[in-house]
PDB file of C-alpha atoms in Angstrom:
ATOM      1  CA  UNK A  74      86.110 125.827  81.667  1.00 74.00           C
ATOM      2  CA  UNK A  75      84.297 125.358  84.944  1.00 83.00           C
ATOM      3  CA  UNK A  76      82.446 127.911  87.510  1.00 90.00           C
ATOM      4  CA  UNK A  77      84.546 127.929  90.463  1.00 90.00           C
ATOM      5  CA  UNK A  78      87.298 125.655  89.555  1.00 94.00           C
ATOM      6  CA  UNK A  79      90.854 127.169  88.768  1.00 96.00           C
ATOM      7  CA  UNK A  80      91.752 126.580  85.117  1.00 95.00           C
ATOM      8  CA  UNK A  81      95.523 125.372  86.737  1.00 97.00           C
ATOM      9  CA  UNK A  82      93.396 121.885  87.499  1.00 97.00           C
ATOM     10  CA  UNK A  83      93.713 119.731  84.457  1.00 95.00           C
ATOM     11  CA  UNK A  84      91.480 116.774  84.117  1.00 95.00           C
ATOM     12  CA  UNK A  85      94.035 114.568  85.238  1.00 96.00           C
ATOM     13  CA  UNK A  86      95.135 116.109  88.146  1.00 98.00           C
ATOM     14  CA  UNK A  87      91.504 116.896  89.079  1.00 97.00           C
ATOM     15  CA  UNK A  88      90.804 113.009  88.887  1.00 97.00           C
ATOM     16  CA  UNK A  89      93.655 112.060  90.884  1.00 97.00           C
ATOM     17  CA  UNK A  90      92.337 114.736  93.641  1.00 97.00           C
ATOM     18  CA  UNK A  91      89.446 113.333  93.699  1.00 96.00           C
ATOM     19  CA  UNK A  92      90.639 109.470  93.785  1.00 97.00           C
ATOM     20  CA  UNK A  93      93.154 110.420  96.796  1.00 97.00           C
ATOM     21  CA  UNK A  94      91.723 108.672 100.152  1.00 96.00           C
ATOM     22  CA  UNK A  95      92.320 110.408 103.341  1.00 94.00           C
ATOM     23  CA  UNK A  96      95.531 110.413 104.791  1.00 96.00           C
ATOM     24  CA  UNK A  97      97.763 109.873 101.585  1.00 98.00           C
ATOM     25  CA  UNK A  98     100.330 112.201 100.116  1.00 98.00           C
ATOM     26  CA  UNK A  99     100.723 114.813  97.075  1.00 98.00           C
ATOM     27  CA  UNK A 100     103.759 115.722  96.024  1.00 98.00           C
ATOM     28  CA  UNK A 101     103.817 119.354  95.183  1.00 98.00           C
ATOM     29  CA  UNK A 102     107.209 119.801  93.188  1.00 98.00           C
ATOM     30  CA  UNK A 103     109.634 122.456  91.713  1.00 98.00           C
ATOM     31  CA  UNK A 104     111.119 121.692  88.389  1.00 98.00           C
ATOM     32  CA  UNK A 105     114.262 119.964  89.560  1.00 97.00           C
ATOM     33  CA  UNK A 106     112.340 117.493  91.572  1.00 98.00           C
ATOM     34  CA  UNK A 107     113.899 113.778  89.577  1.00 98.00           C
ATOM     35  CA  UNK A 108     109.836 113.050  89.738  1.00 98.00           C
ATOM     36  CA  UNK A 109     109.841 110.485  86.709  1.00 97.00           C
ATOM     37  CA  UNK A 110     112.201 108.077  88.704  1.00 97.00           C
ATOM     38  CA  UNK A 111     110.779 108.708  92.084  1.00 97.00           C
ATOM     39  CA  UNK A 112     107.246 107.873  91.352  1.00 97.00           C
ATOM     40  CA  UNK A 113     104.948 106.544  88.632  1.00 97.00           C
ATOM     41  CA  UNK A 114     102.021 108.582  89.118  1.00 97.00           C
ATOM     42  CA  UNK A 115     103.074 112.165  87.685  1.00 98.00           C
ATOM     43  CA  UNK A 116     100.621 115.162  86.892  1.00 98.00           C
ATOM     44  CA  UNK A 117     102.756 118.016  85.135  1.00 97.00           C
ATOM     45  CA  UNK A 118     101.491 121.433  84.987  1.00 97.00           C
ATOM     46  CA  UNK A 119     104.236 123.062  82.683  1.00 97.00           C
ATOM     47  CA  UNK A 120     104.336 126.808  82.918  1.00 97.00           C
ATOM     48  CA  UNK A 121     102.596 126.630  86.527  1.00 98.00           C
ATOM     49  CA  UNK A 122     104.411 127.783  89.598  1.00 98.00           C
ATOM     50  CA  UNK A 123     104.667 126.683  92.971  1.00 98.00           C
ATOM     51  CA  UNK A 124     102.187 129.460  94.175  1.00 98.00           C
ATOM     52  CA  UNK A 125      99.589 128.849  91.528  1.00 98.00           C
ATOM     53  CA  UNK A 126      99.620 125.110  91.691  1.00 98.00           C
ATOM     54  CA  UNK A 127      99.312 125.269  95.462  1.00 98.00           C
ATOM     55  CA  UNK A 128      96.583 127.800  95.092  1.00 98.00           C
ATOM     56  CA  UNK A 129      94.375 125.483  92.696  1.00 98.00           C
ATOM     57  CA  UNK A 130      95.082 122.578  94.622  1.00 98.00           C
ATOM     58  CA  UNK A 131      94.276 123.982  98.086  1.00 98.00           C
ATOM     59  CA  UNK A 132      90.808 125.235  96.323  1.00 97.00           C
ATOM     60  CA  UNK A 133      89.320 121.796  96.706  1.00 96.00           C
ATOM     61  CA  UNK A 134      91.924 119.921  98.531  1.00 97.00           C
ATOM     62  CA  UNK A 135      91.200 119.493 102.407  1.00 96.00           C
ATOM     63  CA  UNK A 136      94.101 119.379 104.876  1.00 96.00           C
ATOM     64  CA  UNK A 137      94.224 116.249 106.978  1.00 96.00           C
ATOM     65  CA  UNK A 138      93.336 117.900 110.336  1.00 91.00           C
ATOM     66  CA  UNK A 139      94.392 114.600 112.192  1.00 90.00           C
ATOM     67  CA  UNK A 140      97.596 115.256 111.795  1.00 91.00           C
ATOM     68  CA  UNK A 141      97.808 119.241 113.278  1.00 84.00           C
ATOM     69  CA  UNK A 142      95.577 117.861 115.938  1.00 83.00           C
ATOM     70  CA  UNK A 143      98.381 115.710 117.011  1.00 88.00           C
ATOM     71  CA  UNK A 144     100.967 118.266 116.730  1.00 88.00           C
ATOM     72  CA  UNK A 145     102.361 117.489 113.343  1.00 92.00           C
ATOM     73  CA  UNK A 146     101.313 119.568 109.797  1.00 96.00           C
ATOM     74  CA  UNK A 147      99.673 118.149 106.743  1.00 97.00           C
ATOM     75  CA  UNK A 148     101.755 120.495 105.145  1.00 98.00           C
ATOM     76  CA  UNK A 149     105.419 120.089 104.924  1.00 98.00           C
ATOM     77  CA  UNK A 150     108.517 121.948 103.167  1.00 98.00           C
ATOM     78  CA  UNK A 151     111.458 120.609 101.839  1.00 98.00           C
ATOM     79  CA  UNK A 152     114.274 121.960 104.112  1.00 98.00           C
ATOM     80  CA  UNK A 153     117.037 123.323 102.646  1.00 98.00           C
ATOM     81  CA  UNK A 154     120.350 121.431 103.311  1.00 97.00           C
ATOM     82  CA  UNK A 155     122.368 122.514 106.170  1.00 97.00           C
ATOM     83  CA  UNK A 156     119.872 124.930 106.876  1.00 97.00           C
ATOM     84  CA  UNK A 157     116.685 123.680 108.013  1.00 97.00           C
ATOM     85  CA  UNK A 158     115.424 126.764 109.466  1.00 97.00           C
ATOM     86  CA  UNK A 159     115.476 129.230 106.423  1.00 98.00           C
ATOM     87  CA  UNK A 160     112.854 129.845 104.702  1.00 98.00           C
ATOM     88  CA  UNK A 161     113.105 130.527 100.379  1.00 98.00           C
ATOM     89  CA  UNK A 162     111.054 132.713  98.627  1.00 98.00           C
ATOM     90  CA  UNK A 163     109.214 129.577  97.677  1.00 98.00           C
ATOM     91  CA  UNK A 164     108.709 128.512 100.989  1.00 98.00           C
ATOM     92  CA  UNK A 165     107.271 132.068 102.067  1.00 98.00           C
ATOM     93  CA  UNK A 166     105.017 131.833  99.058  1.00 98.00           C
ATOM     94  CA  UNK A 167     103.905 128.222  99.646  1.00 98.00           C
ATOM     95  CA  UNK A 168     103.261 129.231 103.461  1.00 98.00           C
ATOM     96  CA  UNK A 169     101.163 132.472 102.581  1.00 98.00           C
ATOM     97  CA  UNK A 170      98.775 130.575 100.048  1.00 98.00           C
ATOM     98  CA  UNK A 171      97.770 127.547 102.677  1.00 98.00           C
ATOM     99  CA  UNK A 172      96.909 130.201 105.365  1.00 97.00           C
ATOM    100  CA  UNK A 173      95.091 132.590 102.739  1.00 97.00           C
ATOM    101  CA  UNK A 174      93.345 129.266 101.547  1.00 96.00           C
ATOM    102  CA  UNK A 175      93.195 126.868 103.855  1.00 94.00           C
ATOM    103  CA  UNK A 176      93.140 129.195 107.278  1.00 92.00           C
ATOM    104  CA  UNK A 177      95.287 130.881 109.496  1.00 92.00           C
ATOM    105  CA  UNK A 178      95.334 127.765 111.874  1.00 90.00           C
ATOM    106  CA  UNK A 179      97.404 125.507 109.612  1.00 92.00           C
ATOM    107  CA  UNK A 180     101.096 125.549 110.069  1.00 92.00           C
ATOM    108  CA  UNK A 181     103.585 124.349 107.404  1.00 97.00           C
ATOM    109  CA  UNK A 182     105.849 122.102 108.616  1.00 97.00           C
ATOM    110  CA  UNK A 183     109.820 120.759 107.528  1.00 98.00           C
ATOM    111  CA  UNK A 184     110.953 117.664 106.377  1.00 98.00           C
ATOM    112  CA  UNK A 185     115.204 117.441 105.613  1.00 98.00           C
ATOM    113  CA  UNK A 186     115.318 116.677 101.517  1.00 97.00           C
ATOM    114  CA  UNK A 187     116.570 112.947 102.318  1.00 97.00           C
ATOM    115  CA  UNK A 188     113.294 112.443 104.049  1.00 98.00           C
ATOM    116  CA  UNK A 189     111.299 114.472 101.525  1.00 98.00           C
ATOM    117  CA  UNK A 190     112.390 111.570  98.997  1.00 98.00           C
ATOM    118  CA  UNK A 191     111.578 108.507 100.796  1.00 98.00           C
ATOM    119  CA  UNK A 192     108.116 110.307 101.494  1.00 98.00           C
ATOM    120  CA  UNK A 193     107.799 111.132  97.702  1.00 98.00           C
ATOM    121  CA  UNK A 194     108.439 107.524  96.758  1.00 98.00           C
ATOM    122  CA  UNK A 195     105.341 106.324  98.601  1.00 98.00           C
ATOM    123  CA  UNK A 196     103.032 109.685  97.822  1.00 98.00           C
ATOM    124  CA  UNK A 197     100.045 108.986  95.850  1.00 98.00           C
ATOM    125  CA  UNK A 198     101.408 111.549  93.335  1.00 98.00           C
ATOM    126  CA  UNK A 199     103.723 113.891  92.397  1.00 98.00           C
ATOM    127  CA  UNK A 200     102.328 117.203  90.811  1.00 98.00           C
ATOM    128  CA  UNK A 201     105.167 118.896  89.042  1.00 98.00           C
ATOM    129  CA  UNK A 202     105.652 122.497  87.882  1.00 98.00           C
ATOM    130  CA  UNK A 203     107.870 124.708  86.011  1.00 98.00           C
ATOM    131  CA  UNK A 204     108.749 126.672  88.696  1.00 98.00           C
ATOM    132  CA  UNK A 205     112.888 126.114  89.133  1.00 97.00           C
ATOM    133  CA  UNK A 206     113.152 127.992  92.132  1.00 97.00           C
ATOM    134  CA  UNK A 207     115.619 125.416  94.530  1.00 96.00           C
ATOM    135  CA  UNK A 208     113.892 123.698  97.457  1.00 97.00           C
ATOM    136  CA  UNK A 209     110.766 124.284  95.876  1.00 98.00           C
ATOM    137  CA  UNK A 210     109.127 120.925  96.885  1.00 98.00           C
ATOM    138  CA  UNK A 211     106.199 120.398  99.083  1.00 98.00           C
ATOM    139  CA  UNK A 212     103.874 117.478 100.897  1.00 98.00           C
ATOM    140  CA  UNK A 213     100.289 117.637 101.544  1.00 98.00           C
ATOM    141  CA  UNK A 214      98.168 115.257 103.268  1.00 98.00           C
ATOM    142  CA  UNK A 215      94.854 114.603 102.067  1.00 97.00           C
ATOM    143  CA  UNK A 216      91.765 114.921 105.009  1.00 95.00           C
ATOM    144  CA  UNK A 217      88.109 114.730 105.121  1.00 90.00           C
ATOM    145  CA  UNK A 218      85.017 116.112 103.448  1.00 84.00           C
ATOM    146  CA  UNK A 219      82.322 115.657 105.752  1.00 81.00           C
ATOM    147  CA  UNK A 220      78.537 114.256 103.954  1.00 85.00           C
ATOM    148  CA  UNK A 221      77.359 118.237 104.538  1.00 83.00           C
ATOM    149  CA  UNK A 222      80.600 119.265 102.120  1.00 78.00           C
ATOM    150  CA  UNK A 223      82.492 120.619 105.535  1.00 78.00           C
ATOM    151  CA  UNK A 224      85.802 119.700 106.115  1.00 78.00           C
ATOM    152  CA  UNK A 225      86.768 117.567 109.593  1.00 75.00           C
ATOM    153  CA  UNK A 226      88.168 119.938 111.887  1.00 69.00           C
TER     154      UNK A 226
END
Protein backbone atom coordinates (compact mmCIF):
# COMPACT_ATOMS: atom_id res chain seq x y z
CA UNK A 1 0.00 0.00 0.00
CA UNK A 2 0.83 3.63 -0.63
CA UNK A 3 -0.19 7.10 1.22
CA UNK A 4 -2.35 8.80 -1.14
CA UNK A 5 -2.53 6.44 -3.97
CA UNK A 6 -5.86 4.42 -4.57
CA UNK A 7 -5.25 0.70 -4.03
CA UNK A 8 -7.44 0.30 -7.68
CA UNK A 9 -3.77 1.38 -9.30
CA UNK A 10 -1.84 -1.78 -9.81
CA UNK A 11 1.80 -1.55 -10.54
CA UNK A 12 1.25 -2.01 -14.02
CA UNK A 13 -1.23 0.32 -14.71
CA UNK A 14 0.56 2.85 -12.46
CA UNK A 15 3.73 2.40 -14.79
CA UNK A 16 1.92 2.78 -17.89
CA UNK A 17 0.39 6.20 -16.32
CA UNK A 18 3.35 7.31 -15.73
CA UNK A 19 5.11 6.28 -19.22
CA UNK A 20 2.02 7.99 -21.17
CA UNK A 21 3.43 11.32 -22.97
CA UNK A 22 1.10 14.15 -23.34
CA UNK A 23 -1.48 14.03 -25.73
CA UNK A 24 -1.94 10.13 -26.09
CA UNK A 25 -4.97 8.06 -25.27
CA UNK A 26 -6.32 5.59 -22.39
CA UNK A 27 -8.81 3.46 -23.02
CA UNK A 28 -11.12 3.24 -20.10
CA UNK A 29 -13.33 0.06 -20.89
CA UNK A 30 -16.49 -1.91 -19.75
CA UNK A 31 -16.24 -5.62 -19.80
CA UNK A 32 -17.54 -6.22 -23.30
CA UNK A 33 -14.99 -3.97 -24.80
CA UNK A 34 -13.11 -6.98 -27.56
CA UNK A 35 -9.81 -5.17 -25.85
CA UNK A 36 -7.38 -8.25 -26.48
CA UNK A 37 -7.86 -7.88 -30.35
CA UNK A 38 -8.07 -4.16 -30.46
CA UNK A 39 -4.87 -3.39 -28.77
CA UNK A 40 -1.74 -5.00 -27.33
CA UNK A 41 -1.18 -2.98 -24.41
CA UNK A 42 -4.01 -4.17 -21.84
CA UNK A 43 -4.14 -3.34 -17.98
CA UNK A 44 -7.16 -5.40 -16.42
CA UNK A 45 -8.55 -4.46 -13.19
CA UNK A 46 -11.04 -7.46 -12.64
CA UNK A 47 -13.70 -6.72 -10.09
CA UNK A 48 -13.19 -2.79 -10.68
CA UNK A 49 -15.95 -0.69 -12.11
CA UNK A 50 -16.16 2.02 -14.41
CA UNK A 51 -16.58 4.60 -11.49
CA UNK A 52 -13.74 3.29 -9.40
CA UNK A 53 -11.27 2.86 -12.18
CA UNK A 54 -12.03 6.36 -13.40
CA UNK A 55 -11.75 7.61 -9.89
CA UNK A 56 -8.09 6.10 -9.35
CA UNK A 57 -7.06 7.06 -12.62
CA UNK A 58 -8.24 10.69 -12.54
CA UNK A 59 -6.26 10.84 -8.97
CA UNK A 60 -2.98 11.31 -10.77
CA UNK A 61 -3.95 11.50 -14.32
CA UNK A 62 -4.05 15.19 -15.78
CA UNK A 63 -6.57 16.09 -18.49
CA UNK A 64 -5.02 17.43 -21.66
CA UNK A 65 -6.29 21.04 -21.32
CA UNK A 66 -5.22 21.72 -25.04
CA UNK A 67 -7.81 20.07 -26.22
CA UNK A 68 -11.00 21.89 -24.07
CA UNK A 69 -9.12 25.02 -24.87
CA UNK A 70 -9.87 24.41 -28.44
CA UNK A 71 -13.34 23.42 -27.94
CA UNK A 72 -13.01 19.69 -27.92
CA UNK A 73 -12.87 17.32 -24.41
CA UNK A 74 -10.06 15.12 -23.28
CA UNK A 75 -12.74 13.15 -22.12
CA UNK A 76 -14.98 11.29 -24.39
CA UNK A 77 -18.00 8.65 -24.10
CA UNK A 78 -18.84 5.99 -26.19
CA UNK A 79 -22.25 6.97 -27.72
CA UNK A 80 -24.77 4.67 -27.71
CA UNK A 81 -25.96 3.52 -31.21
CA UNK A 82 -28.76 5.34 -32.72
CA UNK A 83 -28.81 7.42 -29.85
CA UNK A 84 -26.00 9.63 -29.41
CA UNK A 85 -27.54 11.94 -27.06
CA UNK A 86 -28.54 9.60 -24.09
CA UNK A 87 -26.73 9.31 -21.47
CA UNK A 88 -26.37 5.47 -19.38
CA UNK A 89 -26.01 5.15 -15.94
CA UNK A 90 -22.38 4.64 -16.78
CA UNK A 91 -22.07 7.63 -18.60
CA UNK A 92 -23.72 9.76 -15.66
CA UNK A 93 -21.29 8.04 -13.34
CA UNK A 94 -18.20 8.50 -15.55
CA UNK A 95 -19.31 12.32 -16.00
CA UNK A 96 -19.84 12.95 -12.12
CA UNK A 97 -16.30 11.46 -11.12
CA UNK A 98 -14.15 13.77 -13.79
CA UNK A 99 -15.96 16.93 -12.48
CA UNK A 100 -15.71 15.77 -8.67
CA UNK A 101 -11.96 14.97 -9.60
CA UNK A 102 -10.76 16.72 -12.17
CA UNK A 103 -13.09 20.13 -11.84
CA UNK A 104 -16.24 21.41 -12.73
CA UNK A 105 -14.71 23.02 -15.96
CA UNK A 106 -14.11 19.77 -17.85
CA UNK A 107 -16.83 18.56 -20.09
CA UNK A 108 -17.15 14.93 -21.28
CA UNK A 109 -17.49 14.67 -24.67
CA UNK A 110 -19.11 11.77 -27.44
CA UNK A 111 -17.54 9.78 -29.85
CA UNK A 112 -20.19 7.21 -32.10
CA UNK A 113 -18.81 3.41 -31.07
CA UNK A 114 -17.35 3.01 -34.79
CA UNK A 115 -15.11 5.90 -34.00
CA UNK A 116 -14.51 4.85 -30.39
CA UNK A 117 -12.73 1.69 -32.08
CA UNK A 118 -10.50 3.18 -34.56
CA UNK A 119 -9.46 5.58 -31.59
CA UNK A 120 -8.92 2.49 -29.29
CA UNK A 121 -6.71 0.82 -31.87
CA UNK A 122 -4.15 3.63 -31.72
CA UNK A 123 -4.63 4.46 -27.69
CA UNK A 124 -1.62 3.92 -25.71
CA UNK A 125 -3.73 1.48 -23.62
CA UNK A 126 -6.72 -0.01 -22.86
CA UNK A 127 -7.62 -0.31 -19.05
CA UNK A 128 -10.34 -2.86 -18.72
CA UNK A 129 -12.85 -3.55 -15.93
CA UNK A 130 -15.46 -5.85 -14.84
CA UNK A 131 -18.03 -3.56 -15.00
CA UNK A 132 -20.64 -5.07 -17.92
CA UNK A 133 -22.79 -2.24 -17.92
CA UNK A 134 -23.32 -1.58 -22.13
CA UNK A 135 -21.63 1.51 -23.57
CA UNK A 136 -19.47 1.56 -20.75
CA UNK A 137 -16.29 2.66 -22.65
CA UNK A 138 -14.39 5.81 -22.26
CA UNK A 139 -11.20 8.00 -23.78
CA UNK A 140 -8.95 10.16 -21.90
CA UNK A 141 -6.25 12.26 -23.11
CA UNK A 142 -3.22 12.55 -21.23
CA UNK A 143 -1.95 16.56 -20.44
CA UNK A 144 0.71 18.23 -18.56
CA UNK A 145 2.33 18.31 -15.14
CA UNK A 146 3.99 21.46 -14.88
CA UNK A 147 8.00 21.31 -13.03
CA UNK A 148 6.00 22.95 -9.73
CA UNK A 149 3.59 19.54 -9.84
CA UNK A 150 0.56 21.95 -11.31
CA UNK A 151 -1.26 20.87 -14.07
CA UNK A 152 -1.30 23.21 -17.56
CA UNK A 153 -4.41 24.99 -17.56
Amino acid sequence: MLIKIDPVLSPDLLFHLRSMGHGEKLILADANFPANTTNDKIIRLDGVGIKEAASAILSVFPLDSFINSKGGSPALRMEVDDKPEELTETHKEFIEVVKKISGDNWNVGSISRQEFYQEAKKAYCIVTTTDARPFGCFILTKGVILPDGNVWT
